[in-house]
């Protein structure tokens, strides 16, 4: 009997093999895999999670192009930590540097938002290490990671949840977003206009003005964003881990 304990609260792996004279060992069953037709981003997490009341460690968030077509443009990632944990941010490790990457951390340190822009052929992956700390209480709760890309065709692999002290939770498929209104519809070319996008299923969403992401935040029913600089009339798209929805276009005035 072999018992192996893994840091981060994963359950102990217990393996017992009994050999009987004349008995053949059966090959393990292999689950069939299906490649999604079109661009598809899959997000996962793994690594060293906090296990002590006062702890400092890191875990990895990996996103991979798993469909049959390139993933292009903006992929937005979020990391939400339970009470008692905070992050100082993430370190990007992917090379070559054929992408742009930026991140912000909420004032309370419990939410990280990252914007990754680049083209990824099927099979290519990237990852960041999220630095995380516990502050005096035994770590508990769920770490939730999401990924969203405008062209993603399969939302079933866009959310990863890890139960501290237990392990990965079953996958969940977020609801597709709907947009019911966008106000205002115009603003100066320099940008800076506060725009409200209303609808449903907008949690962890972000807005694209053309192909440029806007800064801001979303609840389940509304996103308040700041229009980036631009010219002419551009489409506005609300993108969430559950899919994307077209909003009204935005027209820049001289």
Coordinates of C-alpha atoms in Angstrom, one line a residue:
X1 CA 0.0 0.0 0.0
X2 CA 1.3 3.4 -1.0
X3 CA 0.0 6.7 0.4
X4 CA 1.0 10.1 -1.0
X5 CA -0.1 13.4 0.5
X6 CA -0.1 16.4 -1.8
X7 CA 0.4 19.9 -0.5
X8 CA -2.7 22.1 -1.1
X9 CA -5.3 19.9 0.5
X10 CA -5.6 17.3 -2.3
X11 CA -7.0 14.1 -1.0
X12 CA -4.5 11.3 -0.3
X13 CA -4.1 8.9 -3.2
X14 CA -4.4 5.3 -2.0
X15 CA -3.4 2.5 -4.4
X16 CA -3.7 -1.2 -3.6
X17 CA -2.9 -3.8 -6.3
X18 CA -3.6 -7.5 -5.7
X19 CA -2.2 -10.1 -8.0
X20 CA -3.9 -13.4 -8.2
X21 CA -2.3 -16.4 -9.9
X22 CA -3.6 -16.7 -13.5
X23 CA -5.4 -13.3 -13.3
X24 CA -4.8 -10.7 -16.0
X25 CA -4.7 -7.0 -15.1
X26 CA -7.4 -5.1 -17.0
X27 CA -6.3 -2.0 -18.9
X28 CA -7.9 1.2 -17.5
X29 CA -10.8 2.6 -19.4
X30 CA -10.0 5.6 -21.6
X31 CA -12.5 8.4 -21.9
X32 CA -13.3 9.5 -25.4
X33 CA -12.2 13.0 -26.2
X34 CA -13.9 15.3 -28.7
X35 CA -12.3 18.3 -30.2
X36 CA -14.6 21.3 -30.5
X37 CA -15.0 22.7 -34.0
X38 CA -13.9 26.3 -33.9
X39 CA -11.9 28.4 -31.4
X40 CA -12.0 27.1 -27.8
X41 CA -10.3 28.3 -24.7
X42 CA -9.9 25.8 -21.8
X43 CA -8.9 27.1 -18.3
X44 CA -7.5 25.0 -15.5
X45 CA -5.7 25.6 -12.2
X46 CA -3.2 23.6 -10.1
X47 CA -0.3 24.0 -7.8
X48 CA 0.6 24.8 -4.2
X49 CA -2.5 26.2 -2.3
X50 CA -2.3 27.7 1.2
X51 CA -2.7 25.0 3.9
X52 CA -1.6 26.9 7.0
X53 CA -3.3 29.8 8.9
X54 CA -0.3 32.0 7.9
X55 CA 1.0 30.9 4.5
X56 CA 2.5 32.3 1.3
X57 CA 2.6 30.2 -1.8
X58 CA 1.4 30.2 -5.4
X59 CA -0.7 28.2 -7.9
X60 CA -0.8 28.2 -11.7
X61 CA -3.7 29.2 -13.9
X62 CA -3.3 27.7 -17.4
X63 CA -5.4 28.5 -20.5
X64 CA -5.1 26.5 -23.7
X65 CA -6.4 26.7 -27.2
X66 CA -8.2 23.3 -27.5
X67 CA -10.5 23.7 -30.5
X68 CA -9.8 23.3 -34.2
X69 CA -9.2 27.0 -35.0
X70 CA -6.9 29.7 -33.7
X71 CA -7.9 31.7 -30.6
X72 CA -7.3 35.3 -31.4
X73 CA -7.7 38.8 -29.8
X74 CA -8.4 39.4 -26.1
X75 CA -8.7 36.6 -23.6
X76 CA -9.7 37.9 -20.2
X77 CA -9.0 35.9 -17.0
X78 CA -10.4 36.4 -13.5
X79 CA -9.3 34.8 -10.2
X80 CA -11.6 35.2 -7.1
X81 CA -10.3 34.2 -3.7
X82 CA -12.4 33.3 -0.6
X83 CA -12.3 35.4 2.6
X84 CA -8.9 35.1 4.4
X85 CA -6.8 34.9 1.2
X86 CA -5.3 37.7 -0.8
X87 CA -3.1 38.0 -3.9
X88 CA -0.4 40.5 -4.8
X89 CA -0.8 39.6 -8.5
X90 CA 0.5 37.1 -11.0
X91 CA 3.7 36.4 -12.8
X92 CA 3.5 35.5 -16.5
X93 CA 5.9 32.7 -17.7
X94 CA 5.0 32.1 -21.3
X95 CA 7.5 32.6 -24.1
X96 CA 8.1 33.8 -26.8
X97 CA 6.7 37.2 -26.0
X98 CA 4.2 37.3 -28.9
X99 CA 1.4 38.7 -26.8
X100 CA 0.5 41.5 -24.4
X101 CA -0.5 41.0 -20.8
X102 CA -1.8 43.3 -18.1
X103 CA -3.4 42.7 -14.7
X104 CA -5.2 44.5 -11.9
X105 CA -5.8 43.5 -8.3
X106 CA -8.9 44.7 -6.4
X107 CA -8.3 47.0 -3.4
X108 CA -9.1 44.1 -1.0
X109 CA -6.7 41.8 -2.7
X110 CA -9.2 39.1 -3.3
X111 CA -9.8 39.5 -7.1
X112 CA -7.3 39.5 -9.9
X113 CA -8.3 40.4 -13.5
X114 CA -5.9 39.8 -16.4
X115 CA -6.1 40.7 -20.1
X116 CA -4.1 38.6 -22.5
X117 CA -4.0 39.5 -26.2
X118 CA -2.5 37.2 -28.8
X119 CA -3.1 34.5 -31.3
X120 CA -2.9 30.9 -30.2
X121 CA -3.0 28.0 -32.6
X122 CA -4.8 24.8 -31.4
X123 CA -2.6 23.0 -28.8
X124 CA -0.8 26.2 -27.6
X125 CA -1.1 27.1 -23.9
X126 CA 0.0 29.9 -21.6
X127 CA 0.1 30.1 -17.8
X128 CA 0.6 32.5 -14.9
X129 CA 1.5 31.9 -11.3
X130 CA -0.8 33.6 -8.9
X131 CA 0.9 34.6 -5.6
X132 CA -1.5 34.0 -2.7
X133 CA -1.4 34.5 1.1
X134 CA -3.5 33.4 4.0
X135 CA -3.8 35.7 7.0
X136 CA -4.3 33.9 10.4
X137 CA -7.2 31.6 9.8
X138 CA -7.2 28.1 8.4
X139 CA -7.6 28.4 4.6
X140 CA -11.1 27.4 3.4
X141 CA -13.6 28.2 0.7
X142 CA -13.4 28.0 -3.1
X143 CA -11.0 29.6 -5.5
X144 CA -12.8 30.4 -8.8
X145 CA -10.9 31.0 -12.1
X146 CA -12.6 32.0 -15.4
X147 CA -11.6 32.7 -19.0
X148 CA -13.5 34.6 -21.7
X149 CA -12.9 35.2 -25.4
X150 CA -15.3 36.7 -27.9
X151 CA -15.0 33.8 -30.4
X152 CA -15.0 30.9 -27.9
X153 CA -17.5 28.3 -28.9
X154 CA -17.6 26.1 -25.9
X155 CA -18.3 27.6 -22.5
X156 CA -18.3 24.3 -20.6
X157 CA -14.5 24.6 -19.9
X158 CA -14.3 28.3 -19.1
X159 CA -14.6 28.0 -15.3
X160 CA -12.3 26.2 -12.8
X161 CA -13.1 25.8 -9.1
X162 CA -10.8 24.6 -6.4
X163 CA -12.2 23.7 -2.9
X164 CA -9.4 24.4 -0.4
X165 CA -8.7 21.3 1.7
X166 CA -10.4 19.0 -0.8
X167 CA -9.6 19.6 -4.5
X168 CA -11.0 20.5 -7.8
X169 CA -14.8 20.7 -8.0
X170 CA -16.9 19.5 -11.0
X171 CA -17.0 21.7 -14.0
X172 CA -19.9 24.2 -14.4
X173 CA -21.2 25.9 -17.6
X174 CA -22.1 29.5 -17.0
X175 CA -25.3 30.9 -18.6
X176 CA -25.0 32.8 -21.9
X177 CA -25.2 36.6 -21.6
X178 CA -28.0 38.8 -23.0
X179 CA -27.9 42.5 -23.5
X180 CA -31.0 44.7 -23.2
X181 CA -29.6 48.2 -23.4
X182 CA -26.5 50.4 -23.8
X183 CA -26.3 54.0 -22.7
X184 CA -25.1 56.4 -23.8
X185 CA -24.3 55.5 -27.5
X186 CA -21.9 58.4 -28.2
X187 CA -18.9 60.0 -26.7
X188 CA -15.7 61.9 -27.6
X189 CA -12.9 60.4 -29.6
X190 CA -10.5 60.7 -26.7
X191 CA -12.6 58.2 -24.8
X192 CA -13.5 58.4 -21.1
X193 CA -17.3 58.2 -21.5
X194 CA -19.0 56.1 -18.7
X195 CA -21.2 53.6 -20.5
X196 CA -23.7 51.3 -18.8
X197 CA -24.6 47.9 -20.5
X198 CA -27.6 46.2 -19.0
X199 CA -28.8 42.6 -19.4
X200 CA -28.6 39.2 -17.7
X201 CA -25.8 36.7 -17.1
X202 CA -23.1 39.4 -17.2
X203 CA -21.0 38.2 -14.2
X204 CA -17.3 38.2 -15.0
X205 CA -18.0 40.0 -18.2
X206 CA -16.0 42.7 -20.1
X207 CA -16.9 45.0 -23.0
X208 CA -15.1 45.3 -26.3
X209 CA -15.4 48.5 -28.3
X210 CA -14.4 47.2 -31.7
X211 CA -11.4 45.0 -30.7
X212 CA -10.4 47.2 -27.7
X213 CA -11.3 46.1 -24.2
X214 CA -12.9 48.7 -21.9
X215 CA -12.0 49.1 -18.3
X216 CA -14.9 48.6 -15.8
X217 CA -16.8 46.0 -13.8
X218 CA -19.9 43.9 -14.2
X219 CA -22.6 42.5 -11.9
X220 CA -25.1 39.9 -13.1
X221 CA -27.3 42.5 -14.6
X222 CA -25.2 45.5 -15.5
X223 CA -21.7 46.5 -16.6
X224 CA -20.3 50.0 -16.0
X225 CA -17.3 50.6 -18.3
X226 CA -15.2 53.5 -19.6
X227 CA -15.1 53.8 -23.4
X228 CA -11.6 53.7 -24.8
X229 CA -10.4 56.2 -27.4
X230 CA -11.6 55.6 -30.9
X231 CA -13.0 56.9 -34.2
X232 CA -16.2 56.5 -36.2
X233 CA -18.8 54.0 -35.2
X234 CA -17.7 50.7 -33.6
X235 CA -19.6 47.6 -32.5
X236 CA -19.8 46.9 -28.8
X237 CA -19.6 43.3 -27.6
X238 CA -20.2 42.1 -24.1
X239 CA -18.1 39.0 -23.5
X240 CA -18.4 36.6 -20.5
X241 CA -17.2 33.0 -19.7
X242 CA -20.7 31.9 -20.9
X243 CA -20.4 33.5 -24.3
X244 CA -20.8 36.9 -26.0
X245 CA -23.7 39.2 -26.9
X246 CA -23.8 42.2 -29.2
X247 CA -24.7 45.5 -27.7
X248 CA -25.6 48.7 -29.5
X249 CA -22.8 50.3 -31.5
X250 CA -20.9 53.3 -30.0
X251 CA -20.2 56.4 -32.1
X252 CA -17.2 58.6 -31.4
X253 CA -17.7 62.3 -32.0
X254 CA -14.9 64.8 -33.0

